């Protein structure tokens, strides 16, 4: 069988995500008949049915689910290669390193890392991109970032090379003066079921939020302000205490999993800047 083309993967992914050929054709800016033919031709070449056709639309078969998962990863790699190549060309050999991290997280560690790396004789510029929790791994995979600060077990580290920087316990941050703020310790179940302090809700990758009574938030600064106002409480790595100001209290958690902060990068990276930043991180 001939190798799959990125065009075919884009067609298939659009139909799979829209669950309807007509909507997928509109999204792709093409007519419906050639899209239907392209999908049918792909199924013949693969020797597998990728969709179950119904009057209401298209649903994926088991084989289709595999191709959607693998196809998304392949398309992300293509997009990443294009982005990184363009950046390198525009920088004429001195491309900056794009580092992504959660807004408000690991700030002290990042400050030490950036200061130490800037002192290296061959250091290049580092662009720091802060974003909502959960987006860092995606940005690393699709080429918007060259290196990321991630946290295990919360982030998906699959497919990355990593170096561990810090492992620590977790704590509950709640308003100072709250009746529970004087507790010597607390369990995770207790911490996340305080009636008047519902946990904050973080956005999914598509921008939607899970259901729940907690406030919809996108960065740690917003969270801490609402904690001070008595609207929510949040579980954080214990190192976050360094940046806490008045109006907040901290209670250790007895059964929360330990959090490991890692620096992550694509295994195929050939960027001298990424290599230098990782070397510096490993010495901290």
PDB file of C-alpha atoms in Angstrom:
ATOM      1  CA  UNK A   1       0.000   0.000   0.000  1.00  0.00           C
ATOM      2  CA  UNK A   2       1.178   3.500  -0.789  1.00  0.00           C
ATOM      3  CA  UNK A   3       2.015   5.734   2.148  1.00  0.00           C
ATOM      4  CA  UNK A   4      -0.803   7.827   3.597  1.00  0.00           C
ATOM      5  CA  UNK A   5      -0.798  11.460   2.589  1.00  0.00           C
ATOM      6  CA  UNK A   6      -1.342  14.330   5.000  1.00  0.00           C
ATOM      7  CA  UNK A   7      -4.210  15.506   2.794  1.00  0.00           C
ATOM      8  CA  UNK A   8      -6.006  12.194   3.314  1.00  0.00           C
ATOM      9  CA  UNK A   9      -5.461  12.373   7.050  1.00  0.00           C
ATOM     10  CA  UNK A  10      -6.873  15.906   7.155  1.00  0.00           C
ATOM     11  CA  UNK A  11      -9.944  14.804   5.193  1.00  0.00           C
ATOM     12  CA  UNK A  12     -10.493  11.777   7.417  1.00  0.00           C
ATOM     13  CA  UNK A  13      -9.941  13.750  10.647  1.00  0.00           C
ATOM     14  CA  UNK A  14     -12.440  16.420   9.605  1.00  0.00           C
ATOM     15  CA  UNK A  15     -15.129  13.828   8.867  1.00  0.00           C
ATOM     16  CA  UNK A  16     -14.388  11.993  12.115  1.00  0.00           C
ATOM     17  CA  UNK A  17     -14.562  15.159  14.221  1.00  0.00           C
ATOM     18  CA  UNK A  18     -17.698  16.501  12.525  1.00  0.00           C
ATOM     19  CA  UNK A  19     -19.357  13.039  12.337  1.00  0.00           C
ATOM     20  CA  UNK A  20     -20.906  14.243   9.068  1.00  0.00           C
ATOM     21  CA  UNK A  21     -19.498  14.505   5.549  1.00  0.00           C
ATOM     22  CA  UNK A  22     -21.453  17.652   4.704  1.00  0.00           C
ATOM     23  CA  UNK A  23     -20.238  19.568   7.746  1.00  0.00           C
ATOM     24  CA  UNK A  24     -16.683  18.307   7.192  1.00  0.00           C
ATOM     25  CA  UNK A  25     -16.780  19.447   3.542  1.00  0.00           C
ATOM     26  CA  UNK A  26     -17.945  22.891   4.632  1.00  0.00           C
ATOM     27  CA  UNK A  27     -15.146  23.050   7.210  1.00  0.00           C
ATOM     28  CA  UNK A  28     -12.569  22.060   4.583  1.00  0.00           C
ATOM     29  CA  UNK A  29     -13.951  24.464   1.961  1.00  0.00           C
ATOM     30  CA  UNK A  30     -14.662  21.760  -0.585  1.00  0.00           C
ATOM     31  CA  UNK A  31     -17.633  20.002  -2.174  1.00  0.00           C
ATOM     32  CA  UNK A  32     -19.147  16.972  -0.479  1.00  0.00           C
ATOM     33  CA  UNK A  33     -18.884  14.394  -3.332  1.00  0.00           C
ATOM     34  CA  UNK A  34     -15.074  14.512  -3.703  1.00  0.00           C
ATOM     35  CA  UNK A  35     -14.692  14.292   0.078  1.00  0.00           C
ATOM     36  CA  UNK A  36     -16.916  11.219   0.208  1.00  0.00           C
ATOM     37  CA  UNK A  37     -14.908   9.633  -2.609  1.00  0.00           C
ATOM     38  CA  UNK A  38     -11.623  10.419  -0.847  1.00  0.00           C
ATOM     39  CA  UNK A  39     -12.782   8.750   2.371  1.00  0.00           C
ATOM     40  CA  UNK A  40     -14.077   5.693   0.498  1.00  0.00           C
ATOM     41  CA  UNK A  41     -10.787   5.444  -1.421  1.00  0.00           C
ATOM     42  CA  UNK A  42      -8.863   5.623   1.858  1.00  0.00           C
ATOM     43  CA  UNK A  43     -10.946   2.776   3.281  1.00  0.00           C
ATOM     44  CA  UNK A  44     -10.265   0.636   0.212  1.00  0.00           C
ATOM     45  CA  UNK A  45      -6.528   1.289   0.426  1.00  0.00           C
ATOM     46  CA  UNK A  46      -6.439   0.428   4.125  1.00  0.00           C
ATOM     47  CA  UNK A  47      -8.706  -2.579   3.683  1.00  0.00           C
ATOM     48  CA  UNK A  48     -10.857  -1.482   6.614  1.00  0.00           C
ATOM     49  CA  UNK A  49     -14.143   0.284   7.245  1.00  0.00           C
ATOM     50  CA  UNK A  50     -13.376   3.504   9.125  1.00  0.00           C
ATOM     51  CA  UNK A  51     -16.972   4.685   9.540  1.00  0.00           C
ATOM     52  CA  UNK A  52     -20.444   3.328  10.079  1.00  0.00           C
ATOM     53  CA  UNK A  53     -22.754   5.296   7.804  1.00  0.00           C
ATOM     54  CA  UNK A  54     -26.200   6.166   9.172  1.00  0.00           C
ATOM     55  CA  UNK A  55     -28.912   8.559   7.970  1.00  0.00           C
ATOM     56  CA  UNK A  56     -27.884  10.952  10.745  1.00  0.00           C
ATOM     57  CA  UNK A  57     -24.154  10.961  10.030  1.00  0.00           C
ATOM     58  CA  UNK A  58     -20.945   8.993  10.484  1.00  0.00           C
ATOM     59  CA  UNK A  59     -19.637   7.139  13.529  1.00  0.00           C
ATOM     60  CA  UNK A  60     -16.165   5.687  13.862  1.00  0.00           C
ATOM     61  CA  UNK A  61     -15.439   1.982  13.838  1.00  0.00           C
ATOM     62  CA  UNK A  62     -12.693   0.524  16.060  1.00  0.00           C
ATOM     63  CA  UNK A  63     -10.260   0.872  13.149  1.00  0.00           C
ATOM     64  CA  UNK A  64     -11.403   4.444  12.619  1.00  0.00           C
ATOM     65  CA  UNK A  65     -10.745   5.314  16.250  1.00  0.00           C
ATOM     66  CA  UNK A  66      -7.178   4.028  15.885  1.00  0.00           C
ATOM     67  CA  UNK A  67      -6.599   6.058  12.718  1.00  0.00           C
ATOM     68  CA  UNK A  68      -8.062   9.185  14.333  1.00  0.00           C
ATOM     69  CA  UNK A  69      -5.711   8.892  17.304  1.00  0.00           C
ATOM     70  CA  UNK A  70      -2.655   8.125  15.192  1.00  0.00           C
ATOM     71  CA  UNK A  71      -3.641  10.566  12.447  1.00  0.00           C
ATOM     72  CA  UNK A  72      -3.955  13.460  14.873  1.00  0.00           C
ATOM     73  CA  UNK A  73      -0.496  12.680  16.227  1.00  0.00           C
ATOM     74  CA  UNK A  74       0.960  12.511  12.699  1.00  0.00           C
ATOM     75  CA  UNK A  75      -0.646  15.802  11.657  1.00  0.00           C
ATOM     76  CA  UNK A  76       0.639  17.450  14.830  1.00  0.00           C
ATOM     77  CA  UNK A  77       4.152  16.303  13.948  1.00  0.00           C
ATOM     78  CA  UNK A  78       3.843  17.765  10.444  1.00  0.00           C
ATOM     79  CA  UNK A  79       2.584  21.073  11.837  1.00  0.00           C
ATOM     80  CA  UNK A  80       5.368  21.084  14.429  1.00  0.00           C
ATOM     81  CA  UNK A  81       8.022  20.539  11.768  1.00  0.00           C
ATOM     82  CA  UNK A  82       6.619  23.395   9.697  1.00  0.00           C
ATOM     83  CA  UNK A  83       6.450  25.821  12.647  1.00  0.00           C
ATOM     84  CA  UNK A  84       9.949  25.031  13.886  1.00  0.00           C
ATOM     85  CA  UNK A  85      11.427  25.250  10.389  1.00  0.00           C
ATOM     86  CA  UNK A  86       9.824  28.641   9.784  1.00  0.00           C
ATOM     87  CA  UNK A  87      11.110  29.912  13.123  1.00  0.00           C
ATOM     88  CA  UNK A  88      14.619  28.723  12.371  1.00  0.00           C
ATOM     89  CA  UNK A  89      14.555  30.315   8.912  1.00  0.00           C
ATOM     90  CA  UNK A  90      13.280  33.645  10.232  1.00  0.00           C
ATOM     91  CA  UNK A  91      15.929  33.685  12.958  1.00  0.00           C
ATOM     92  CA  UNK A  92      18.734  32.844  10.485  1.00  0.00           C
ATOM     93  CA  UNK A  93      20.389  30.230  12.645  1.00  0.00           C
ATOM     94  CA  UNK A  94      19.811  31.821  16.064  1.00  0.00           C
ATOM     95  CA  UNK A  95      16.229  30.771  16.624  1.00  0.00           C
ATOM     96  CA  UNK A  96      14.909  31.573  20.098  1.00  0.00           C
ATOM     97  CA  UNK A  97      13.751  28.730  22.316  1.00  0.00           C
ATOM     98  CA  UNK A  98      10.032  28.835  23.093  1.00  0.00           C
ATOM     99  CA  UNK A  99       9.366  27.612  26.626  1.00  0.00           C
ATOM    100  CA  UNK A 100       5.788  26.991  27.730  1.00  0.00           C
ATOM    101  CA  UNK A 101       4.485  26.566  31.274  1.00  0.00           C
ATOM    102  CA  UNK A 102       1.304  26.873  33.273  1.00  0.00           C
ATOM    103  CA  UNK A 103       0.478  30.463  34.167  1.00  0.00           C
ATOM    104  CA  UNK A 104       1.449  31.013  37.781  1.00  0.00           C
ATOM    105  CA  UNK A 105       3.050  27.589  38.304  1.00  0.00           C
ATOM    106  CA  UNK A 106       6.715  26.767  39.048  1.00  0.00           C
ATOM    107  CA  UNK A 107       7.546  30.484  38.888  1.00  0.00           C
ATOM    108  CA  UNK A 108      10.488  30.354  41.314  1.00  0.00           C
ATOM    109  CA  UNK A 109      11.986  27.329  39.571  1.00  0.00           C
ATOM    110  CA  UNK A 110      11.578  28.946  36.147  1.00  0.00           C
ATOM    111  CA  UNK A 111      13.179  32.175  37.345  1.00  0.00           C
ATOM    112  CA  UNK A 112      16.236  30.248  38.555  1.00  0.00           C
ATOM    113  CA  UNK A 113      16.392  28.251  35.316  1.00  0.00           C
ATOM    114  CA  UNK A 114      16.163  31.294  33.035  1.00  0.00           C
ATOM    115  CA  UNK A 115      18.731  33.252  35.052  1.00  0.00           C
ATOM    116  CA  UNK A 116      21.185  30.345  35.053  1.00  0.00           C
ATOM    117  CA  UNK A 117      20.743  29.703  31.328  1.00  0.00           C
ATOM    118  CA  UNK A 118      21.129  33.395  30.425  1.00  0.00           C
ATOM    119  CA  UNK A 119      24.572  33.282  32.058  1.00  0.00           C
ATOM    120  CA  UNK A 120      25.732  30.545  29.658  1.00  0.00           C
ATOM    121  CA  UNK A 121      28.076  31.821  26.895  1.00  0.00           C
ATOM    122  CA  UNK A 122      26.105  30.162  24.093  1.00  0.00           C
ATOM    123  CA  UNK A 123      22.636  31.037  25.417  1.00  0.00           C
ATOM    124  CA  UNK A 124      19.951  32.104  22.942  1.00  0.00           C
ATOM    125  CA  UNK A 125      16.821  34.116  23.616  1.00  0.00           C
ATOM    126  CA  UNK A 126      14.076  32.261  25.515  1.00  0.00           C
ATOM    127  CA  UNK A 127      10.472  33.207  24.803  1.00  0.00           C
ATOM    128  CA  UNK A 128       8.200  32.225  27.692  1.00  0.00           C
ATOM    129  CA  UNK A 129       4.594  31.389  26.786  1.00  0.00           C
ATOM    130  CA  UNK A 130       2.204  30.958  29.727  1.00  0.00           C
ATOM    131  CA  UNK A 131      -1.095  29.188  29.158  1.00  0.00           C
ATOM    132  CA  UNK A 132      -3.917  27.360  30.910  1.00  0.00           C
ATOM    133  CA  UNK A 133      -3.288  23.995  32.593  1.00  0.00           C
ATOM    134  CA  UNK A 134      -3.265  21.091  30.155  1.00  0.00           C
ATOM    135  CA  UNK A 135      -2.196  23.084  27.093  1.00  0.00           C
ATOM    136  CA  UNK A 136       1.573  22.805  27.504  1.00  0.00           C
ATOM    137  CA  UNK A 137       1.971  19.241  26.185  1.00  0.00           C
ATOM    138  CA  UNK A 138      -0.209  20.067  23.178  1.00  0.00           C
ATOM    139  CA  UNK A 139       1.894  23.132  22.379  1.00  0.00           C
ATOM    140  CA  UNK A 140       5.046  21.034  22.561  1.00  0.00           C
ATOM    141  CA  UNK A 141       3.571  18.410  20.249  1.00  0.00           C
ATOM    142  CA  UNK A 142       2.317  20.813  17.581  1.00  0.00           C
ATOM    143  CA  UNK A 143       5.464  22.944  17.446  1.00  0.00           C
ATOM    144  CA  UNK A 144       4.232  26.094  19.132  1.00  0.00           C
ATOM    145  CA  UNK A 145       6.807  25.407  21.856  1.00  0.00           C
ATOM    146  CA  UNK A 146      10.261  23.809  21.862  1.00  0.00           C
ATOM    147  CA  UNK A 147      10.416  22.868  25.530  1.00  0.00           C
ATOM    148  CA  UNK A 148       7.877  22.739  28.366  1.00  0.00           C
ATOM    149  CA  UNK A 149       7.631  22.641  32.129  1.00  0.00           C
ATOM    150  CA  UNK A 150       5.191  19.816  32.875  1.00  0.00           C
ATOM    151  CA  UNK A 151       3.911  18.116  35.998  1.00  0.00           C
ATOM    152  CA  UNK A 152       3.503  14.399  36.537  1.00  0.00           C
ATOM    153  CA  UNK A 153       0.968  12.809  37.111  1.00  0.00           C
ATOM    154  CA  UNK A 154      -1.255  15.557  35.677  1.00  0.00           C
ATOM    155  CA  UNK A 155       0.319  16.114  32.245  1.00  0.00           C
ATOM    156  CA  UNK A 156       0.669  13.575  29.440  1.00  0.00           C
ATOM    157  CA  UNK A 157       4.417  13.019  29.031  1.00  0.00           C
ATOM    158  CA  UNK A 158       4.139  10.271  26.399  1.00  0.00           C
ATOM    159  CA  UNK A 159       6.478  10.734  23.454  1.00  0.00           C
ATOM    160  CA  UNK A 160       8.703  13.305  25.175  1.00  0.00           C
ATOM    161  CA  UNK A 161      12.199  13.164  26.584  1.00  0.00           C
ATOM    162  CA  UNK A 162      12.134  14.484  30.147  1.00  0.00           C
ATOM    163  CA  UNK A 163      14.406  15.401  33.018  1.00  0.00           C
ATOM    164  CA  UNK A 164      13.034  15.551  36.568  1.00  0.00           C
ATOM    165  CA  UNK A 165      13.547  18.857  38.354  1.00  0.00           C
ATOM    166  CA  UNK A 166      11.565  18.637  41.588  1.00  0.00           C
ATOM    167  CA  UNK A 167       9.267  16.229  43.443  1.00  0.00           C
ATOM    168  CA  UNK A 168       7.040  17.543  46.210  1.00  0.00           C
ATOM    169  CA  UNK A 169       3.858  17.084  48.219  1.00  0.00           C
ATOM    170  CA  UNK A 170       0.581  18.900  47.661  1.00  0.00           C
ATOM    171  CA  UNK A 171      -1.301  21.293  49.914  1.00  0.00           C
ATOM    172  CA  UNK A 172      -4.716  22.911  50.051  1.00  0.00           C
ATOM    173  CA  UNK A 173      -4.791  26.702  49.741  1.00  0.00           C
ATOM    174  CA  UNK A 174      -7.875  28.277  51.301  1.00  0.00           C
ATOM    175  CA  UNK A 175      -8.895  31.642  52.749  1.00  0.00           C
ATOM    176  CA  UNK A 176      -7.193  32.687  55.955  1.00  0.00           C
ATOM    177  CA  UNK A 177      -9.790  32.708  58.732  1.00  0.00           C
ATOM    178  CA  UNK A 178     -11.881  29.891  57.220  1.00  0.00           C
ATOM    179  CA  UNK A 179     -12.923  27.366  59.911  1.00  0.00           C
ATOM    180  CA  UNK A 180     -10.805  24.660  58.241  1.00  0.00           C
ATOM    181  CA  UNK A 181      -7.689  26.815  57.857  1.00  0.00           C
ATOM    182  CA  UNK A 182      -6.359  25.710  61.266  1.00  0.00           C
ATOM    183  CA  UNK A 183      -6.470  21.994  60.456  1.00  0.00           C
ATOM    184  CA  UNK A 184      -3.103  20.247  60.856  1.00  0.00           C
ATOM    185  CA  UNK A 185      -3.812  18.128  57.745  1.00  0.00           C
ATOM    186  CA  UNK A 186      -6.608  17.006  55.491  1.00  0.00           C
ATOM    187  CA  UNK A 187      -7.417  14.256  52.977  1.00  0.00           C
ATOM    188  CA  UNK A 188      -8.000  14.948  49.280  1.00  0.00           C
ATOM    189  CA  UNK A 189     -11.658  14.006  49.593  1.00  0.00           C
ATOM    190  CA  UNK A 190     -12.095  16.480  52.430  1.00  0.00           C
ATOM    191  CA  UNK A 191     -10.208  19.197  50.563  1.00  0.00           C
ATOM    192  CA  UNK A 192     -12.301  18.885  47.399  1.00  0.00           C
ATOM    193  CA  UNK A 193     -15.707  18.640  49.084  1.00  0.00           C
ATOM    194  CA  UNK A 194     -15.822  21.783  51.229  1.00  0.00           C
ATOM    195  CA  UNK A 195     -19.416  23.038  50.672  1.00  0.00           C
ATOM    196  CA  UNK A 196     -18.622  26.764  50.608  1.00  0.00           C
ATOM    197  CA  UNK A 197     -15.295  26.412  48.744  1.00  0.00           C
ATOM    198  CA  UNK A 198     -15.996  24.369  45.574  1.00  0.00           C
ATOM    199  CA  UNK A 199     -12.856  23.526  43.533  1.00  0.00           C
ATOM    200  CA  UNK A 200     -12.204  25.711  40.483  1.00  0.00           C
ATOM    201  CA  UNK A 201     -12.978  24.366  37.028  1.00  0.00           C
ATOM    202  CA  UNK A 202     -10.229  24.464  34.404  1.00  0.00           C
ATOM    203  CA  UNK A 203     -10.999  24.516  30.664  1.00  0.00           C
ATOM    204  CA  UNK A 204     -10.688  21.487  28.426  1.00  0.00           C
ATOM    205  CA  UNK A 205      -8.440  21.777  25.364  1.00  0.00           C
ATOM    206  CA  UNK A 206     -11.453  22.827  23.280  1.00  0.00           C
ATOM    207  CA  UNK A 207     -12.177  25.736  25.623  1.00  0.00           C
ATOM    208  CA  UNK A 208     -15.270  24.226  27.261  1.00  0.00           C
ATOM    209  CA  UNK A 209     -15.514  23.735  31.010  1.00  0.00           C
ATOM    210  CA  UNK A 210     -16.591  20.679  33.030  1.00  0.00           C
ATOM    211  CA  UNK A 211     -19.831  20.937  34.955  1.00  0.00           C
ATOM    212  CA  UNK A 212     -19.709  21.856  38.617  1.00  0.00           C
ATOM    213  CA  UNK A 213     -20.336  24.622  41.138  1.00  0.00           C
ATOM    214  CA  UNK A 214     -16.760  25.960  41.203  1.00  0.00           C
ATOM    215  CA  UNK A 215     -15.693  29.095  39.302  1.00  0.00           C
ATOM    216  CA  UNK A 216     -14.461  28.853  35.702  1.00  0.00           C
ATOM    217  CA  UNK A 217     -10.802  29.885  35.620  1.00  0.00           C
ATOM    218  CA  UNK A 218      -7.816  29.860  33.284  1.00  0.00           C
ATOM    219  CA  UNK A 219      -4.785  30.843  35.367  1.00  0.00           C
ATOM    220  CA  UNK A 220      -3.476  30.651  38.916  1.00  0.00           C
ATOM    221  CA  UNK A 221      -3.617  34.410  39.521  1.00  0.00           C
ATOM    222  CA  UNK A 222      -7.384  34.357  39.071  1.00  0.00           C
ATOM    223  CA  UNK A 223      -7.671  31.390  41.428  1.00  0.00           C
ATOM    224  CA  UNK A 224      -5.749  32.953  44.298  1.00  0.00           C
ATOM    225  CA  UNK A 225      -7.796  36.150  44.072  1.00  0.00           C
ATOM    226  CA  UNK A 226     -11.016  34.145  44.357  1.00  0.00           C
ATOM    227  CA  UNK A 227      -9.564  32.087  47.202  1.00  0.00           C
ATOM    228  CA  UNK A 228      -8.912  35.315  49.121  1.00  0.00           C
ATOM    229  CA  UNK A 229     -12.513  36.341  48.466  1.00  0.00           C
ATOM    230  CA  UNK A 230     -13.750  33.060  49.944  1.00  0.00           C
ATOM    231  CA  UNK A 231     -15.160  31.670  46.677  1.00  0.00           C
ATOM    232  CA  UNK A 232     -12.964  28.594  46.175  1.00  0.00           C
ATOM    233  CA  UNK A 233     -10.010  26.566  47.462  1.00  0.00           C
ATOM    234  CA  UNK A 234      -7.305  24.935  45.384  1.00  0.00           C
ATOM    235  CA  UNK A 235      -4.850  22.041  45.677  1.00  0.00           C
ATOM    236  CA  UNK A 236      -1.309  23.047  44.659  1.00  0.00           C
ATOM    237  CA  UNK A 237       2.262  21.744  44.949  1.00  0.00           C
ATOM    238  CA  UNK A 238       3.753  22.881  48.241  1.00  0.00           C
ATOM    239  CA  UNK A 239       6.357  25.061  46.483  1.00  0.00           C
ATOM    240  CA  UNK A 240       3.511  27.413  45.516  1.00  0.00           C
ATOM    241  CA  UNK A 241       3.568  28.679  49.116  1.00  0.00           C
ATOM    242  CA  UNK A 242       6.569  30.840  48.235  1.00  0.00           C
ATOM    243  CA  UNK A 243       4.404  33.158  46.153  1.00  0.00           C
ATOM    244  CA  UNK A 244       1.381  33.297  48.463  1.00  0.00           C
ATOM    245  CA  UNK A 245       0.495  36.660  49.988  1.00  0.00           C
ATOM    246  CA  UNK A 246      -1.632  37.613  52.982  1.00  0.00           C
ATOM    247  CA  UNK A 247      -5.206  36.404  53.111  1.00  0.00           C
ATOM    248  CA  UNK A 248      -4.389  32.763  52.375  1.00  0.00           C
ATOM    249  CA  UNK A 249      -3.832  29.689  54.529  1.00  0.00           C
ATOM    250  CA  UNK A 250      -2.218  26.347  53.684  1.00  0.00           C
ATOM    251  CA  UNK A 251      -3.170  22.873  54.938  1.00  0.00           C
ATOM    252  CA  UNK A 252      -1.007  19.803  54.076  1.00  0.00           C
ATOM    253  CA  UNK A 253      -2.754  16.904  52.335  1.00  0.00           C
ATOM    254  CA  UNK A 254      -2.104  13.426  53.708  1.00  0.00           C
ATOM    255  CA  UNK A 255      -2.978  11.262  50.698  1.00  0.00           C
ATOM    256  CA  UNK A 256      -2.425  13.434  47.602  1.00  0.00           C
ATOM    257  CA  UNK A 257      -0.008  11.997  45.010  1.00  0.00           C
ATOM    258  CA  UNK A 258       3.387  13.647  44.942  1.00  0.00           C
ATOM    259  CA  UNK A 259       3.948  16.040  42.032  1.00  0.00           C
ATOM    260  CA  UNK A 260       7.085  15.818  39.918  1.00  0.00           C
ATOM    261  CA  UNK A 261       8.009  18.885  37.875  1.00  0.00           C
ATOM    262  CA  UNK A 262       9.881  17.981  34.685  1.00  0.00           C
ATOM    263  CA  UNK A 263      11.399  19.776  31.740  1.00  0.00           C
ATOM    264  CA  UNK A 264      10.225  18.082  28.526  1.00  0.00           C
ATOM    265  CA  UNK A 265      11.256  18.315  24.891  1.00  0.00           C
ATOM    266  CA  UNK A 266      10.662  16.368  21.635  1.00  0.00           C
ATOM    267  CA  UNK A 267      13.073  13.420  21.331  1.00  0.00           C
ATOM    268  CA  UNK A 268      14.017  14.400  17.768  1.00  0.00           C
ATOM    269  CA  UNK A 269      14.931  17.979  18.692  1.00  0.00           C
ATOM    270  CA  UNK A 270      18.243  19.186  17.231  1.00  0.00           C
ATOM    271  CA  UNK A 271      18.039  22.700  18.648  1.00  0.00           C
ATOM    272  CA  UNK A 272      21.265  23.774  20.401  1.00  0.00           C
ATOM    273  CA  UNK A 273      19.172  26.172  22.465  1.00  0.00           C
ATOM    274  CA  UNK A 274      16.934  23.375  23.743  1.00  0.00           C
ATOM    275  CA  UNK A 275      19.978  21.240  24.542  1.00  0.00           C
ATOM    276  CA  UNK A 276      21.585  24.095  26.451  1.00  0.00           C
ATOM    277  CA  UNK A 277      18.427  24.876  28.411  1.00  0.00           C
ATOM    278  CA  UNK A 278      18.001  21.198  29.354  1.00  0.00           C
ATOM    279  CA  UNK A 279      21.635  20.959  30.472  1.00  0.00           C
ATOM    280  CA  UNK A 280      21.167  24.019  32.636  1.00  0.00           C
ATOM    281  CA  UNK A 281      17.965  22.587  34.140  1.00  0.00           C
ATOM    282  CA  UNK A 282      19.708  19.326  34.996  1.00  0.00           C
ATOM    283  CA  UNK A 283      22.277  21.248  37.056  1.00  0.00           C
ATOM    284  CA  UNK A 284      19.753  23.164  39.152  1.00  0.00           C
TER     285      UNK A 284
END
